[in-house]
Amino acid sequence: MMTVMLADGRPMPRLGLGTWPMNDEEARQAVTYAVSLGYRLIDTAASYGNEAGVGAAVAEASVAREELFVTTKLRGSHHGYDAAMRGFEESRARLGLDYVDLFLIHWPLPGRGLYVDTWRAFTHLREQGLVRSIGVSNFTPGQIERLVAEIGVWPAVNQVELHPGFPQRELRAWHAEHDIVTESWSPLGAGSKLLDDPVVADLAAAHGRTPAQVVLRWHLQLGAVPIPKSADPERIRQNFEVFDFSLSPDEMARLDDLDTGGRLGGDPDTHVEL
Ligand code: A2P
């Protein structure tokens, strides 16, 4: 599995399996199948309600625990130092793991004003070896700068909505300047018509690939880490078969032009998730 090096010196797989929305049993089956194909990065969250299913698949996997990169996220109800420590322990227990590879603050929830205290807890969890890498999700540069100003530790990853319809050019450039890996949620533009777009169809036909494979290739070539969700074995397989072709600069530019300027999901400044 190809990896990208995080600023903390740990390798992170270049593509993973997203698990929202899946229940425990769906997650167990999808993760088991994905790992058998070579996926190594699995993305879950406390709020998805499927950490036990993900953990069961990891426990049963044919590969060693150290081969896998398990990400989970702290839910909004657990912001604050003590609550974050508790929230992590609850996630770890549901997953049945000794450690988590990457722990993310799921949303900044600026209205609650607790993400800095939460981040302090994250740095302590990493010092204790309970999480290997720490990061954030849905944070703006201003929110990340505040974490760094107050705690002195940069997040290794910011997981954000990213797809050709919402390509986040400025944010990606800012991440690159600060050695933060961009991880893409809704990489296939779930809920939009992205996979039916004629430009995507055209490129898919030109490469003998599916629309989803073309879009995932766009993420890889941007340097982002996509985590496509699928519960369907055929789609789980095709979403992983994206390391053996490439898009030309001109083809990348055609996908960049699909920018609609709008998000499909929540805005970091206003979204409330508990
Ligand atoms: P399903 O689970 O039935 O495969 P995203 O990761 O952008 O959130 O997109 C997830 C959505 O896209 C899900 O509805 C998923 O449905 C669908 N999907 C995942 N992989 C593919 C694919 N290769 N082709 C078409 N649709 C896909």
XYZ file of N, CA and C and ligand atoms in Angstrom:
849
model
N 0.847 -1.203 0.000
C 0.000 0.000 0.000
C 0.873 1.240 0.000
N 0.610 2.154 -0.925
C 1.361 3.405 -0.943
C 0.990 4.248 0.267
N 1.962 5.011 0.757
C 1.716 5.831 1.946
C 2.172 7.272 1.706
N 1.675 8.159 2.560
C 2.166 9.531 2.609
C 2.746 9.698 4.017
N 3.864 10.431 4.121
C 4.483 10.605 5.430
C 3.845 11.795 6.150
N 3.339 11.544 7.334
C 2.775 12.634 8.133
C 3.912 13.448 8.754
N 3.607 14.672 9.162
C 4.635 15.543 9.743
C 5.222 14.950 11.017
N 4.471 14.038 11.679
C 4.995 13.423 12.908
C 5.866 12.203 12.610
N 6.130 11.946 11.319
C 7.039 10.867 10.956
C 6.382 9.513 10.745
N 5.056 9.480 10.832
C 4.372 8.185 10.640
C 3.757 8.100 9.253
N 3.823 6.925 8.630
C 3.222 6.780 7.310
C 1.716 6.557 7.389
N 0.992 7.159 6.466
C -0.457 6.999 6.393
C -0.797 6.473 4.994
N -1.636 5.441 4.894
C -1.997 4.929 3.567
C -2.631 6.017 2.695
N -2.443 5.905 1.389
C -2.875 6.937 0.433
C -4.363 6.943 0.146
N -5.068 5.862 0.559
C -6.512 5.767 0.297
C -7.094 4.843 1.353
N -8.337 5.114 1.753
C -8.940 4.265 2.781
C -10.410 3.988 2.517
N -10.988 3.225 3.417
C -12.417 2.911 3.332
C -13.179 3.794 4.321
N -14.134 4.550 3.816
C -15.041 5.304 4.682
C -16.168 4.378 5.139
N -16.712 4.634 6.313
C -17.735 3.705 6.834
C -19.041 4.389 7.232
N -19.244 5.630 6.776
C -20.520 6.270 7.098
C -21.390 6.340 5.856
N -22.667 5.974 5.898
C -23.379 5.396 7.032
C -23.418 3.871 6.927
N -22.815 3.200 7.871
C -22.899 1.727 7.954
C -23.192 1.378 9.408
N -23.985 0.329 9.624
C -24.158 -0.151 10.999
C -23.003 -1.113 11.323
N -23.002 -1.642 12.536
C -21.885 -2.507 12.957
C -21.668 -3.688 12.003
N -22.747 -4.334 11.636
C -22.598 -5.537 10.827
C -22.142 -5.183 9.406
N -22.714 -4.127 8.856
C -22.267 -3.696 7.511
C -20.795 -3.294 7.548
N -20.403 -2.579 8.605
C -19.007 -2.148 8.716
C -18.099 -3.370 8.864
N -18.521 -4.327 9.666
C -17.682 -5.521 9.861
C -17.433 -6.214 8.515
N -18.506 -6.372 7.753
C -18.373 -7.070 6.465
C -17.557 -6.253 5.470
N -17.840 -4.958 5.389
C -17.135 -4.124 4.401
C -15.646 -4.031 4.737
N -15.327 -3.850 6.020
C -13.919 -3.721 6.409
C -13.189 -5.048 6.173
N -13.838 -6.146 6.516
C -13.208 -7.457 6.308
C -12.876 -7.652 4.836
N -13.823 -7.320 3.979
C -13.592 -7.497 2.543
C -12.505 -6.537 2.045
N -12.606 -5.282 2.475
C -11.632 -4.281 2.017
C -10.208 -4.683 2.413
N -10.042 -5.135 3.636
C -8.691 -5.515 4.091
C -8.183 -6.700 3.270
N -9.080 -7.603 2.917
C -8.650 -8.766 2.124
C -8.161 -8.332 0.741
N -8.643 -7.173 0.263
C -8.215 -6.661 -1.054
C -6.933 -5.848 -0.975
N -6.564 -5.410 0.235
C -5.343 -4.613 0.368
C -5.547 -3.256 1.004
N -6.810 -2.843 1.240
C -7.033 -1.592 1.983
C -6.351 -1.724 3.344
N -5.746 -0.630 3.796
C -5.105 -0.638 5.113
C -5.617 0.480 6.009
N -6.202 1.518 5.422
C -6.742 2.647 6.196
C -8.249 2.499 6.307
N -8.752 2.494 7.542
C -10.184 2.395 7.805
C -10.589 3.625 8.604
N -11.657 4.273 8.149
C -12.103 5.511 8.793
C -13.469 5.314 9.444
N -13.525 5.562 10.776
C -14.807 5.505 11.468
C -14.892 6.727 12.380
N -15.917 6.775 13.215
C -16.097 7.899 14.146
C -17.041 7.435 15.234
N -16.904 8.046 16.418
C -17.818 7.691 17.508
C -19.260 7.913 17.063
N -19.503 8.998 16.325
C -20.880 9.326 15.961
C -21.449 8.404 14.881
N -20.632 7.593 14.235
C -21.167 6.688 13.201
C -21.887 5.481 13.820
N -21.564 5.190 15.077
C -22.207 4.056 15.733
C -21.754 2.711 15.182
N -20.567 2.643 14.588
C -20.119 1.349 14.037
C -18.695 0.984 14.460
N -18.195 1.631 15.516
C -16.817 1.321 15.936
C -16.676 -0.140 16.353
N -17.711 -0.704 16.947
C -17.615 -2.114 17.364
C -17.485 -3.025 16.142
N -18.225 -2.692 15.090
C -18.148 -3.504 13.866
C -16.784 -3.383 13.209
N -16.247 -2.163 13.174
C -14.909 -1.958 12.615
C -13.889 -2.741 13.444
N -14.021 -2.630 14.768
C -13.076 -3.319 15.654
C -13.141 -4.827 15.491
N -14.351 -5.350 15.294
C -14.484 -6.804 15.112
C -13.752 -7.236 13.851
N -13.884 -6.440 12.788
C -13.200 -6.787 11.536
C -11.685 -6.719 11.711
N -11.210 -5.735 12.460
C -9.757 -5.618 12.696
C -9.272 -6.841 13.487
N -10.067 -7.233 14.494
C -9.669 -8.386 15.320
C -9.621 -9.666 14.493
N -10.517 -9.779 13.525
C -10.603 -11.011 12.715
C -9.726 -10.954 11.468
N -9.098 -9.802 11.225
C -8.405 -9.597 9.938
C -7.266 -10.594 9.741
N -6.990 -10.846 8.476
C -5.924 -11.783 8.129
C -4.557 -11.117 8.240
N -4.524 -9.803 8.426
C -3.237 -9.115 8.577
C -3.086 -8.632 10.019
N -1.837 -8.420 10.409
C -1.554 -8.020 11.792
C -2.094 -6.617 12.060
N -2.415 -6.367 13.299
C -2.921 -5.047 13.715
C -2.020 -3.913 13.241
N -0.690 -4.103 13.344
C 0.243 -3.021 12.994
C 0.185 -2.670 11.512
N -0.331 -3.588 10.702
C -0.439 -3.316 9.257
C -1.579 -2.354 8.955
N -2.503 -2.241 9.908
C -3.715 -1.454 9.659
C -3.595 -0.069 10.262
N -4.314 0.871 9.657
C -4.297 2.270 10.104
C -5.749 2.630 10.403
N -6.094 2.622 11.694
C -7.487 2.843 12.102
C -7.650 4.282 12.593
N -8.581 4.973 11.952
C -8.903 6.360 12.338
C -10.269 6.384 12.995
N -10.377 7.090 14.129
C -11.712 7.403 14.635
C -11.741 8.871 15.062
N -12.955 9.342 15.389
C -13.129 10.779 15.637
C -13.944 11.001 16.894
N -13.584 12.071 17.582
C -14.287 12.452 18.810
C -15.566 13.202 18.460
N -16.678 12.806 19.074
C -17.927 13.495 18.751
C -18.063 14.784 19.563
N -18.955 15.643 19.088
C -19.109 16.968 19.675
C -19.491 16.952 21.134
N -20.276 15.958 21.551
C -20.713 15.893 22.950
C -19.534 15.693 23.893
N -18.368 15.331 23.368
C -17.201 15.056 24.206
C -16.104 16.106 24.069
N -16.456 17.308 23.650
C -15.456 18.386 23.656
C -15.144 18.795 25.103
N -13.915 19.292 25.304
C -13.447 19.637 26.644
C -12.406 18.612 27.065
N -11.507 18.988 27.976
C -10.372 18.096 28.296
C -10.836 16.741 28.845
N -11.570 16.753 29.943
C -11.947 15.482 30.582
C -12.873 14.662 29.690
N -13.817 15.352 29.072
C -14.768 14.644 28.213
C -14.052 14.004 27.028
N -13.037 14.682 26.505
C -12.305 14.119 25.370
C -11.541 12.863 25.792
N -10.925 12.922 26.983
C -10.210 11.736 27.472
C -11.194 10.566 27.604
N -12.368 10.866 28.159
C -13.403 9.835 28.328
C -13.900 9.335 26.971
N -14.134 10.286 26.076
C -14.637 9.922 24.745
C -13.654 9.022 24.025
N -12.352 9.327 24.159
C -11.363 8.458 23.526
C -11.440 7.061 24.114
N -11.490 6.990 25.446
C -11.489 5.680 26.090
C -12.718 4.863 25.663
N -13.850 5.541 25.510
C -15.058 4.837 25.064
C -14.885 4.313 23.626
N -14.304 5.149 22.769
C -14.058 4.699 21.388
C -13.090 3.517 21.372
N -12.028 3.651 22.153
C -11.005 2.587 22.177
C -11.621 1.268 22.657
N -12.510 1.370 23.668
C -13.155 0.166 24.196
C -14.091 -0.442 23.143
N -14.857 0.404 22.455
C -15.761 -0.133 21.417
C -14.964 -0.773 20.294
N -13.849 -0.149 19.934
C -13.007 -0.711 18.874
C -12.274 -1.962 19.347
N -12.072 -2.066 20.650
C -11.340 -3.213 21.198
C -9.862 -3.159 20.850
N -9.312 -1.946 20.744
C -7.910 -1.791 20.339
C -7.067 -1.271 21.493
N -5.762 -1.559 21.427
C -4.829 -0.999 22.410
C -4.514 0.448 22.071
N -4.487 0.749 20.784
C -4.178 2.113 20.338
C -4.943 2.391 19.055
N -5.099 3.669 18.766
C -5.716 4.114 17.514
C -4.631 4.819 16.710
N -4.622 4.618 15.406
C -3.560 5.219 14.577
C -3.735 6.719 14.418
N -4.983 7.139 14.224
C -5.241 8.569 14.015
C -6.547 8.920 14.707
N -6.484 9.937 15.565
C -7.677 10.398 16.290
C -7.921 11.843 15.859
N -9.153 12.120 15.443
C -9.495 13.443 14.917
C -10.581 14.090 15.763
N -10.494 15.414 15.927
C -11.640 16.171 16.458
C -12.623 16.281 15.294
N -13.827 15.733 15.451
C -14.714 15.559 14.302
C -15.160 16.896 13.700
N -15.553 17.842 14.574
C -15.966 19.179 14.129
C -15.445 20.193 15.146
N -15.133 21.405 14.717
C -14.589 22.384 15.677
C -15.635 22.929 16.652
N -16.886 23.009 16.231
C -17.974 23.537 17.080
C -17.548 24.836 17.768
N -17.203 25.863 16.988
C -16.687 27.099 17.588
C -17.667 27.727 18.579
N -18.941 27.482 18.394
C -19.932 28.040 19.321
C -19.758 27.512 20.741
N -19.201 26.325 20.893
C -18.988 25.766 22.231
C -17.676 26.248 22.841
N -16.754 26.642 22.010
C -15.516 27.234 22.509
C -14.614 26.264 23.265
N -14.675 24.979 22.930
C -13.906 23.992 23.703
C -12.851 23.243 22.875
N -12.675 23.638 21.616
C -11.780 22.797 20.814
C -10.312 22.896 21.225
N -9.914 24.011 21.869
C -8.519 24.110 22.317
C -8.278 23.144 23.492
N -9.185 23.127 24.454
C -9.053 22.176 25.580
C -9.079 20.741 25.074
N -9.911 20.518 24.080
C -10.006 19.177 23.483
C -8.666 18.789 22.870
N -8.057 19.747 22.177
C -6.773 19.480 21.514
C -5.674 19.193 22.544
N -5.745 19.871 23.690
C -4.765 19.589 24.751
C -4.874 18.104 25.156
N -6.101 17.621 25.289
C -6.295 16.204 25.627
C -5.697 15.309 24.538
N -5.893 15.700 23.289
C -5.359 14.888 22.189
C -3.833 14.781 22.284
N -3.177 15.895 22.630
C -1.707 15.847 22.714
C -1.278 14.911 23.842
N -2.070 14.871 24.917
C -1.723 13.970 26.024
C -1.981 12.510 25.652
N -3.040 12.263 24.903
C -3.301 10.887 24.446
C -2.149 10.394 23.569
N -1.608 11.294 22.777
C -0.477 10.888 21.939
C 0.757 10.649 22.802
N 1.000 11.504 23.774
C 2.158 11.298 24.665
C 2.049 9.966 25.385
N 0.823 9.566 25.711
C 0.610 8.296 26.416
C 0.688 7.084 25.485
N 0.829 7.337 24.190
C 0.947 6.226 23.239
C -0.380 5.583 22.886
N -1.474 6.195 23.326
C -2.784 5.593 23.044
C -3.270 5.936 21.645
N -2.788 7.052 21.113
C -3.013 7.364 19.700
C -1.658 7.686 19.091
N -1.477 7.246 17.855
C -0.176 7.440 17.208
C -0.070 8.821 16.586
N -1.156 9.265 15.936
C -1.159 10.579 15.293
C -2.456 11.281 15.652
N -2.390 12.608 15.703
C -3.585 13.380 16.045
C -3.853 14.421 14.964
N -5.134 14.662 14.753
C -5.510 15.615 13.718
C -6.896 16.155 13.975
N -7.400 16.851 12.979
C -8.704 17.495 13.095
C -9.521 17.191 11.838
N -10.784 17.546 11.903
C -11.665 17.366 10.752
C -12.560 18.598 10.675
N -12.724 19.102 9.484
C -13.620 20.246 9.261
C -13.138 21.517 9.957
N -11.821 21.665 10.110
C -11.275 22.882 10.717
C -10.871 23.873 9.628
N -10.995 25.162 9.959
C -10.506 26.221 9.067
C -9.056 26.548 9.454
N -8.302 27.218 8.570
C -6.948 27.630 8.945
C -6.940 28.451 10.242
N -7.896 29.347 10.405
C -7.928 30.171 11.619
C -8.083 29.317 12.869
N -8.917 28.303 12.794
C -9.116 27.418 13.955
C -7.849 26.608 14.231
N -7.178 26.165 13.188
C -5.932 25.407 13.386
C -4.848 26.328 13.968
N -4.793 27.548 13.455
C -3.791 28.488 13.985
C -4.001 28.718 15.480
N -5.237 28.713 15.901
C -5.508 28.916 17.322
C -5.011 27.713 18.141
N -5.200 26.510 17.616
C -4.680 25.323 18.322
C -3.175 25.449 18.508
N -2.517 25.862 17.434
C -1.052 25.929 17.474
C -0.599 27.049 18.409
N -1.290 28.198 18.359
C -0.907 29.328 19.219
C -1.062 28.950 20.691
N -2.111 28.201 21.015
C -2.392 27.944 22.437
C -1.760 26.659 22.962
N -1.579 25.677 22.099
C -1.072 24.379 22.573
C 0.319 24.079 22.001
N 0.628 24.665 20.859
C 1.969 24.465 20.304
C 2.137 23.180 19.509
N 1.039 22.537 19.155
C 1.133 21.279 18.389
C 0.240 21.386 17.147
N 0.839 21.077 15.997
C 0.085 21.096 14.737
C -0.663 19.783 14.546
N -1.841 19.814 13.957
C -2.491 18.557 13.561
C -1.762 17.964 12.351
N -1.653 16.648 12.312
C -0.995 15.988 11.177
C -1.913 15.953 9.962
N -3.226 15.965 10.218
C -4.227 15.751 9.162
C -5.397 16.707 9.400
N -5.997 17.208 8.331
C -7.314 17.851 8.410
C -8.212 17.129 7.410
N -9.230 16.447 7.924
C -10.148 15.709 7.047
C -11.330 16.628 6.729
N -11.508 16.917 5.452
C -12.516 17.901 5.039
C -13.307 17.408 3.836
N -14.455 18.029 3.616
C -15.203 17.742 2.394
C -14.367 18.166 1.193
N -14.162 17.246 0.288
C -13.340 17.551 -0.901
C -13.737 16.622 -2.040
N -14.056 17.220 -3.178
C -14.380 16.488 -4.412
C -14.333 17.521 -5.527
N -14.379 17.123 -6.800
C -14.250 18.126 -7.868
C -15.304 19.225 -7.796
N -16.462 18.950 -7.236
C -17.482 19.991 -7.089
C -17.141 21.007 -6.004
N -16.241 20.633 -5.103
C -15.848 21.527 -3.994
C -14.365 21.277 -3.705
N -13.496 21.794 -4.580
C -12.086 21.356 -4.577
C -11.188 22.005 -3.525
N -11.674 22.974 -2.775
C -10.921 23.503 -1.627
C -9.495 23.911 -1.985
N -9.351 24.673 -3.061
C -7.991 25.032 -3.527
C -7.179 25.767 -2.465
N -7.780 26.809 -1.883
C -7.020 27.617 -0.921
C -6.652 26.824 0.314
N -7.603 26.048 0.797
C -7.335 25.260 2.006
C -6.230 24.239 1.738
N -6.271 23.598 0.574
C -5.225 22.607 0.267
C -3.856 23.270 0.188
N -3.802 24.455 -0.403
C -2.513 25.152 -0.507
C -2.007 25.502 0.895
N -2.905 25.920 1.747
C -2.515 26.264 3.123
C -2.034 25.020 3.869
N -2.734 23.909 3.702
C -2.279 22.648 4.318
C -0.864 22.312 3.845
N -0.631 22.446 2.539
C 0.680 22.072 1.989
C 1.785 22.943 2.610
N 1.492 24.233 2.767
C 2.470 25.143 3.382
C 2.837 24.702 4.797
N 1.872 24.096 5.489
C 2.067 23.762 6.901
C 2.239 22.262 7.140
N 2.480 21.526 6.072
C 2.753 20.089 6.187
C 1.604 19.334 6.873
N 0.387 19.695 6.519
C -0.811 18.996 7.014
C -1.358 18.172 5.848
N -1.603 16.894 6.076
C -2.175 16.072 5.013
C -3.679 16.350 4.918
N -4.133 16.556 3.685
C -5.558 16.759 3.417
C -6.200 15.392 3.192
N -7.209 15.081 3.997
C -7.951 13.827 3.811
C -9.340 14.218 3.314
N -9.841 13.510 2.297
C -11.083 13.919 1.632
C -12.278 13.104 2.078
N -13.245 13.770 2.722
C -14.508 13.051 2.937
C -15.493 13.385 1.825
N -16.443 12.468 1.610
C -17.310 12.549 0.414
C -16.466 12.744 -0.838
N -15.424 11.917 -1.019
C -14.535 12.118 -2.163
C -15.258 11.931 -3.500
N -16.349 11.160 -3.480
C -17.085 10.918 -4.727
C -18.251 11.888 -4.871
N -18.289 12.861 -3.977
C -19.364 13.851 -4.050
C -20.721 13.236 -3.761
N -20.756 12.362 -2.774
C -21.996 11.639 -2.442
C -23.173 12.598 -2.364
N -24.277 12.196 -2.955
C -25.471 13.031 -2.890
C -25.527 14.064 -4.008
N -24.454 14.168 -4.793
C -24.474 15.079 -5.939
C -24.520 14.232 -7.213
N -24.451 14.906 -8.347
C -24.508 14.182 -9.628
C -23.108 14.018 -10.219
N -22.089 14.163 -9.375
C -20.715 14.161 -9.882
C -20.399 12.932 -10.737
N -20.813 11.757 -10.263
C -20.436 10.542 -10.989
C -21.202 10.391 -12.308
N -22.232 11.223 -12.508
C -22.979 11.213 -13.781
C -22.539 12.345 -14.705
N -21.556 13.126 -14.256
C -21.150 14.282 -15.051
C -20.527 13.836 -16.384
N -20.872 14.499 -17.487
C -20.335 14.094 -18.800
C -18.809 14.181 -18.880
N -18.208 15.152 -18.204
C -16.735 15.247 -18.238
C -16.121 14.019 -17.562
N -16.696 13.645 -16.431
C -16.183 12.467 -15.712
C -16.395 11.218 -16.573
N -17.564 11.137 -17.202
C -17.866 9.976 -18.064
C -16.891 9.908 -19.230
N -16.570 11.064 -19.783
C -15.661 11.143 -20.918
C -14.267 10.629 -20.525
N -13.782 11.091 -19.382
C -12.452 10.660 -18.929
C -12.465 9.176 -18.571
N -13.568 8.726 -17.993
C -13.680 7.301 -17.649
C -13.591 6.457 -18.917
N -14.316 6.885 -19.948
C -14.291 6.129 -21.219
C -12.884 6.154 -21.812
N -12.223 7.315 -21.742
C -10.887 7.446 -22.341
C -9.879 6.511 -21.674
N -10.062 6.258 -20.376
C -9.096 5.422 -19.641
C -9.599 4.000 -19.430
N -10.814 3.706 -19.880
C -11.373 2.370 -19.641
C -11.584 2.120 -18.158
N -12.014 3.173 -17.447
C -12.227 3.101 -15.997
C -13.654 3.506 -15.676
N -14.024 3.436 -14.403
C -15.356 3.900 -14.007
C -15.251 5.375 -13.578
N -16.383 6.083 -13.552
C -16.351 7.472 -13.078
C -15.741 7.594 -11.681
N -16.082 6.678 -10.788
C -15.535 6.758 -9.425
C -14.014 6.624 -9.446
N -13.496 5.753 -10.280
C -12.036 5.575 -10.342
C -11.350 6.848 -10.836
N -11.963 7.511 -11.812
C -11.386 8.769 -12.319
C -11.355 9.819 -11.206
N -12.442 9.926 -10.466
C -12.502 10.937 -9.401
C -11.499 10.604 -8.293
N -11.366 9.344 -7.949
C -10.401 8.967 -6.904
C -8.969 9.250 -7.363
N -8.725 9.039 -8.643
C -7.400 9.343 -9.197
C -7.088 10.846 -9.081
N -8.109 11.664 -9.290
C -7.958 13.128 -9.136
C -7.490 13.446 -7.711
N -8.111 12.829 -6.719
C -7.685 13.052 -5.328
C -6.227 12.658 -5.131
N -5.876 11.463 -5.607
C -4.502 10.977 -5.387
C -3.506 11.937 -6.015
N -3.811 12.412 -7.211
C -2.860 13.292 -7.899
C -2.806 14.687 -7.278
N -3.838 15.056 -6.539
C -3.767 16.318 -5.775
C -2.907 16.159 -4.535
N -2.653 14.902 -4.143
C -1.934 14.650 -2.900
C -2.863 14.467 -1.721
N -4.162 14.380 -1.979
C -5.134 14.175 -0.905
C -5.347 12.676 -0.668
N -5.846 12.347 0.517
C -6.116 10.953 0.883
C -7.638 10.749 0.886
N -8.193 10.107 -0.158
C -9.643 9.918 -0.210
C -10.077 8.689 0.585
N -11.265 8.779 1.168
C -11.809 7.637 1.914
C -13.218 7.324 1.397
N -13.308 6.805 0.161
C -14.622 6.494 -0.400
C -15.352 5.468 0.455
N -16.642 5.736 0.653
C -17.474 4.777 1.382
C -18.197 3.908 0.364
N -18.112 2.614 0.543
C -19.028 1.731 -0.160
C -19.245 0.488 0.675
N -20.482 0.011 0.632
C -20.807 -1.245 1.305
C -20.935 -2.350 0.267
N -20.695 -2.006 -0.998
C -20.896 -2.951 -2.090
C -19.548 -3.558 -2.510
N -19.412 -4.887 -2.473
C -18.102 -5.500 -2.746
C -17.500 -5.079 -4.081
N -18.300 -5.015 -5.124
C -17.754 -4.640 -6.436
C -17.215 -3.195 -6.418
N -17.931 -2.302 -5.730
C -17.463 -0.918 -5.664
C -16.259 -0.780 -4.729
N -16.256 -1.541 -3.639
C -15.084 -1.513 -2.743
C -13.846 -1.914 -3.550
N -14.010 -2.909 -4.407
C -12.886 -3.393 -5.216
C -12.449 -2.326 -6.221
N -13.413 -1.786 -6.974
C -13.012 -0.814 -8.016
C -12.427 0.451 -7.401
N -12.893 0.835 -6.221
C -12.373 2.064 -5.603
C -10.912 1.918 -5.183
N -10.437 0.687 -5.085
C -9.045 0.452 -4.697
C -8.138 0.299 -5.925
N -8.737 0.063 -7.092
C -7.943 -0.178 -8.310
C -7.685 1.140 -9.038
N -6.946 1.994 -8.362
C -6.723 3.351 -8.888
C -5.241 3.737 -8.845
N -4.402 2.730 -8.671
C -2.968 3.026 -8.553
C -2.208 2.696 -9.836
N -2.923 2.304 -10.875
C -2.231 1.842 -12.083
C -2.636 2.625 -13.334
N -3.088 3.855 -13.156
C -3.291 4.729 -14.316
C -3.144 6.166 -13.826
N -3.014 7.094 -14.744
C -2.924 8.481 -14.284
C -3.615 9.420 -15.266
N -4.029 10.552 -14.733
C -4.681 11.592 -15.517
C -3.629 12.615 -15.938
N -3.760 13.126 -17.138
C -2.817 14.145 -17.612
C -3.153 15.479 -16.931
N -2.219 16.445 -16.968
C -2.520 17.762 -16.405
C -3.790 18.363 -17.012
N -3.982 18.150 -18.306
C -5.169 18.686 -18.968
C -6.444 18.007 -18.433
N -6.356 16.716 -18.201
C -7.528 15.987 -17.665
C -7.814 16.431 -16.223
N -6.755 16.625 -15.458
C -6.942 17.141 -14.083
C -7.645 18.507 -14.134
N -7.229 19.340 -15.078
C -7.820 20.689 -15.185
C -9.301 20.598 -15.562
N -9.653 19.644 -16.398
C -11.077 19.503 -16.760
C -11.901 19.138 -15.526
N -11.332 18.318 -14.657
C -12.056 17.969 -13.417
C -12.102 19.172 -12.467
N -11.005 19.943 -12.447
C -10.998 21.150 -11.595
C -12.129 22.107 -11.987
N -12.481 22.093 -13.268
C -13.533 23.007 -13.747
C -14.930 22.621 -13.276
N -15.059 21.476 -12.616
C -16.395 21.060 -12.154
C -16.774 21.735 -10.841
N -15.890 22.608 -10.362
C -16.125 23.352 -9.112
C -17.475 24.072 -9.154
N -18.359 23.732 -8.224
C -19.660 24.410 -8.155
C -19.640 25.491 -7.074
N -18.554 25.513 -6.295
C -18.420 26.528 -5.251
C -19.224 26.240 -4.004
N -19.939 25.129 -3.988
C -20.808 24.881 -2.832
C -20.477 23.583 -2.125
N -20.697 23.603 -0.828
C -20.510 22.390 -0.029
C -21.740 21.499 -0.140
N -21.547 20.209 0.087
C -22.677 19.280 0.234
C -23.004 19.125 1.712
N -21.968 19.244 2.546
C -22.138 19.006 3.986
C -21.980 20.282 4.800
N -21.697 20.094 6.091
C -21.694 21.208 7.037
C -20.536 22.179 6.862
N -20.759 23.396 7.315
C -19.745 24.447 7.294
C -19.034 24.450 8.656
N -17.681 24.435 8.654
C -16.922 24.381 9.922
C -17.290 25.489 10.910
N -17.686 26.641 10.403
C -17.965 27.757 11.300
C -19.329 27.653 11.962
N -20.220 26.880 11.390
C -21.593 26.885 11.916
C -22.141 25.497 12.234
N -21.523 24.448 11.714
C -22.111 23.117 11.861
C -22.135 22.678 13.335
N -23.265 22.149 13.756
C -23.400 21.650 15.112
C -23.575 20.144 15.063
N -22.660 19.413 15.683
C -22.716 17.953 15.692
C -22.443 17.527 17.123
N -23.357 16.745 17.706
C -23.128 16.346 19.099
C -22.947 14.850 19.252
P -22.691 2.175 -1.972
O -22.317 2.046 -0.521
O -24.023 1.601 -2.283
O -21.602 1.689 -2.899
P -18.668 9.206 -0.715
O -17.572 8.281 -0.318
O -18.270 10.329 -1.614
O -19.422 9.679 0.504
O -19.697 8.396 -1.605
C -20.409 7.339 -1.070
C -21.585 7.050 -1.944
O -21.142 6.695 -3.260
C -22.366 5.903 -1.410
O -23.729 6.157 -1.706
C -21.848 4.713 -2.218
O -22.883 3.767 -2.333
C -21.495 5.346 -3.543
N -20.339 4.722 -4.183
C -19.205 4.279 -3.594
N -18.354 3.775 -4.500
C -18.958 3.919 -5.704
C -18.582 3.579 -7.032
N -17.418 3.005 -7.295
N -19.468 3.849 -8.021
C -20.658 4.432 -7.760
N -21.067 4.770 -6.538
C -20.231 4.518 -5.499
